[in-house]
Amino acid sequence: MLLLQFILIGISIGSVYALIALGTVLIYKATRVINFAQGELVMIGAFIGYTSLVSWGLPIFIALPVTLLLSGVIGYLAERFVLRRIAHGPLISVIMVTLGLSIFLKGGVTGVWGTSMYSFPKIFPESTINLLGIKLPQVYFWSMVVAVIIFVLFVFFFKYTDLGLAMRGVADNQKAAASLGVNVFSVVGLSWVFSGIVAALGGILLANISLLNINMSDVGLKAFPVVILGGFDSLLGAVIGGLVIGVIESVAGGYLATIVSGAIDQVVAFAILLIILLIKPQGLFGTKEVERL
Amino acid sequence: MHFRKRKISLALVIVLVLSLVVAGCGSAGSSTSGTGGSTGGEKDKITVGIWGTITGPDSDVNGMSYGTKDYFEFINSKGGVDGYKYNALLLDGKYQMEEEIKLFKRLSTVDKAVVINGWSTGVTKALRDEINNVVKVPFVSETMLSDVIDPQKYPYIFTLGLSYEDQIKAAMLWAKSKGAKKVAFLHNDAEYGTAPTTNVEKEKWVASQGMELVANISYPMKATDLTSQLLSIKKLNPDYVYIQDSVNNIIAILRDAAKVGVPADKFIGNFYGVSPIIIQNLGDKANGFKALQMYQSWGSDFPAMKDIEEFGKSNQIQKKDQYYLKGWVEGMLINEAIKQVIKKNNGKLPELAEFRKQVRDALEGIKDFNPGGATGNITYADHKGFSTTKLLEIKNGKYTEIDDWVQVTK
Amino acid sequence: MVNKKSLVKWAVIAAILATVPLYSGNYILSLVNLAAIAVTGAVGLNILTGYTGQISLGHAAFMGVGAYVAGYLMTNYHLPFLLAVLIGGIASAIAGIIFGSPSLRLKGLYLAMATLASQILLEYVFKNWRSVTGGVSGMYIESPSILGFSFGTDQRFYYLAMGFALIAIWTASNLFKTKTGRAFIAIRDRDIAAEIIGISSFKYKLISFAISSFYAGVAGSLLALYLTLVVPESFVLSVSIQYVAMVIIGGPGTIAGAIYGAIFVTLLPQGIEYITNILAQFYPMEALFAALRDMTFGLLIILFLLFEPKGLSDIIPRIGRWFKGLFLKKGGESRNLSHIQ
């Protein structure tokens, strides 16, 4: 029973990880860029949501589209003015530029919203769902729903739409895609827009689960064990990886926290990351890449 | 393209040269300090150095630094202390050791601060020698860890408030009075969470009071979810659970406790647990949660609050919370000590080393000082200023005092 | 080729370096000392990142390994501090090999992930292996001293920090005169091609990582000696990122770059602080300016990567030439002089 409860909790929080990882995978799939600023996009999305709901007093059905639109714009700006100029540079530069971006964005948020804690307006019904003796607030259920919807949308998008196919083409070989008449820049830009939107959704959900604060962006780090486990270019991997990491953390936190000193659940994910690198570096669902000269 | 690149380079060069030159000459362009008597018409300024985490991991509690800074500005707006204005410098330590070390050296040697109001436990420890034996500057630290509180060994280090250990003990003494048999601790894995709980655990203090400590659970500082830890708590079924952490994680704990059906009235927080945002965020789920009271609630009716409100009319108050209040009271104590020193020297400022020493002595000598009703009266001989605390409980969405003062030390 | 003129030049530099403590205040010296420690660490990271083309996000954690090992040996076995620092460096190198070997066979991206993971795992170990590390409260250590001569003040520690920085610079610049050092560069420039011409990419990546971690360990030990305290918060992820930023801003793949970068990043907060303090007199809002400082740091990283990928090591000589150009235009005399020279 206790184990089942741990697993349930793990799945509920894992769906938030999955959402964040989906944004990371999306950008990697379309541009081969590892985005270290994904957590900051999540946080900014949540702050914009807060501002439009509380400061501007918009009703949720207007505030949500506004938030997603603005977050998409921020994603686009990041691509247009920073990543576009360097996406094909050495890997170190790409990683470092997104790290620079994350520091810059965090500074910007400090400037605009400060470092206080904000209580995000509850946008989901207060009633809870009773499962296995746990009263789960509805927000967890909705984050699972959102994660699944986003996942299905993206899978559909990449498989069946021209744009999605173009994105995959761009990721595989930009020059070839360009010569086939694909507007490489608009495709890449769009993937950042989508990623910004997914991040904002994750941010709003996360802010509904806990407090809204500048340190929320740290959740972005969680995306890395998830994508290493699931595979950098696999949407399915992001979802399953997110859930698995969530469950492992919860089980470890539950069973080990009373025995082992220190917060073991925080590091198990990264220990798994190292193990995966040793035995199956492309992850559970990723494709093995051939190093080109 | 080439042309544009050059322009950008030039901009970078300007930034570079400026910051290098500036850092190099930082010493030259500094402010006056509290040395010598009054020269000419304008009296000297008294430099007080403050740093906190303006940006960084624990910036959510930086009201402590803003409060102190604002108090000195408030005094300045009232004409200063005995005609002397304060030069209160507020700097950002970023919760990084090296930054904080740099700030201490700067404030103590370049700005020649008379008193320094520093931040982290780590840096207070790292500078223990320098503060007490080399620079000899009164150092009011924001830490409340008992390691550095020792008037004999560390005469220049002051803290304000019951040490975290004493806060735990106060809560446990209260629990004992309610007939508790089993208790548990929940804390984050940073020094702030771990050290005090471990100290109390090692001391076997809980057992000495005839209770059993069934668990001392650590969780990540930036945890997203704590439900599994609370399931474990539920299984162990302690009578009371002490939370050694601040607002954001208290909210996470109470939220997840509601999930698994552990009532909020089992939880007791330290003095950081008094915050309207807990009620705002959790609503009914917060009812029954208890926290230690060392300061009056923000916005209630007491003289210091009146001053803050007056100050807030013409200035922006960065943080409106308990931490700010703590900072404000620290400002009052420092100001009181400086006032006494000026009085003792017949309105003159002693030279720096002597000034620092006398301020230290004055701080230690503060007795039954009323900080505008923000807390009980403060006697600073033990460098903590507090020996008792009350418990507050959230009842119907409001913090309400319960029972009498709990006496911890002495 | 040591001729008279360069001998004079070096003598002047040595004289300047040796006398810095005589005319500098404590604050300036503390900045110099921290910068010198950063130089040691950054030169090390530059070997891995700048010369071998691999990114590490765990440099601070490896510094921590060195610091804890050195601190442990000094407090519990009373080893002389120079020996403790050396062993600290070796311990870091071993830790680097352990954490690096799974991912060094793979693409650079995976090393970034592996080092990120080791950063977080090592932070956990620092915090929780209490019997050795002292946990979150850390470990007090004595000020370093040789035969009763203590380096406990900023003035004296300067010679220690500067000495180590100079040794780090000297050894690193000689490293790239060896076959091993040149193999690093070959790997950076063309990973698989290097393999084809007979350079075992894995082996040399591992050596590079070990050497880089060794420098980190030494720098970490020095920091511990300077602070007389080892605590986990000195070795967190943001410090790792700062070190990568030093290499990027300074100029990857040049020794001078690591030096410029380390100095620049160490002094940057003070520089921005100073400017914002001036501005604050007109528009007092500390929080906003603190935010501006973070934004500036992030922006500098981005701008350097986008527009000045060769970093300060390319810009500073350019400034030198620019100044020279100014003088040349102004008067014929200096041109004549330079002609004669």
CSV table of N, CA, C and O in Angstrom, one decimal, chain B residues 28 99 109 128 137 155 162 222 240 251 331 350 391:
chain,number,residue,atom,x,y,z
B,28,ALA,N,39.9,54.4,-3.6
B,28,ALA,CA,40.0,55.8,-3.6
B,28,ALA,C,38.7,56.6,-3.4
B,28,ALA,O,38.6,57.5,-2.7
B,99,GLU,N,32.1,36.2,-2.4
B,99,GLU,CA,31.5,37.6,-2.5
B,99,GLU,C,31.4,38.2,-1.1
B,99,GLU,O,31.8,39.3,-0.8
B,109,THR,N,37.8,47.6,5.8
B,109,THR,CA,39.1,48.4,5.6
B,109,THR,C,38.9,49.6,4.7
B,109,THR,O,39.5,50.6,4.9
B,128,ARG,N,35.6,34.3,11.6
B,128,ARG,CA,35.5,34.4,13.1
B,128,ARG,C,36.8,35.0,13.7
B,128,ARG,O,36.8,35.9,14.6
B,137,VAL,N,35.8,44.4,14.8
B,137,VAL,CA,34.6,45.2,14.5
B,137,VAL,C,33.4,44.5,14.9
B,137,VAL,O,33.2,43.3,14.8
B,155,PRO,N,33.9,37.7,21.2
B,155,PRO,CA,33.2,38.9,21.8
B,155,PRO,C,32.6,39.9,20.8
B,155,PRO,O,31.8,40.7,21.2
B,162,LEU,N,16.5,34.0,19.6
B,162,LEU,CA,16.9,32.7,20.1
B,162,LEU,C,17.7,31.9,19.0
B,162,LEU,O,17.3,32.0,17.9
B,222,LYS,N,15.2,22.8,-2.3
B,222,LYS,CA,14.3,23.2,-3.4
B,222,LYS,C,13.3,22.1,-3.8
B,222,LYS,O,13.1,21.9,-5.0
B,240,TYR,N,4.0,15.7,17.7
B,240,TYR,CA,4.3,17.0,17.1
B,240,TYR,C,5.5,16.8,16.1
B,240,TYR,O,6.4,16.0,16.4
B,251,ILE,N,5.0,25.7,3.5
B,251,ILE,CA,3.8,25.6,2.6
B,251,ILE,C,3.7,24.2,1.9
B,251,ILE,O,2.7,23.6,1.9
B,331,GLY,N,18.7,47.3,13.5
B,331,GLY,CA,19.1,48.7,13.3
B,331,GLY,C,18.9,49.5,14.6
B,331,GLY,O,19.8,50.3,15.0
B,350,PRO,N,34.8,58.9,18.7
B,350,PRO,CA,36.2,58.4,18.9
B,350,PRO,C,36.8,58.0,17.6
B,350,PRO,O,36.1,57.8,16.6
B,391,LEU,N,4.1,31.0,21.5
B,391,LEU,CA,3.7,30.2,20.3
B,391,LEU,C,2.4,30.9,19.7
B,391,LEU,O,1.6,31.4,20.4
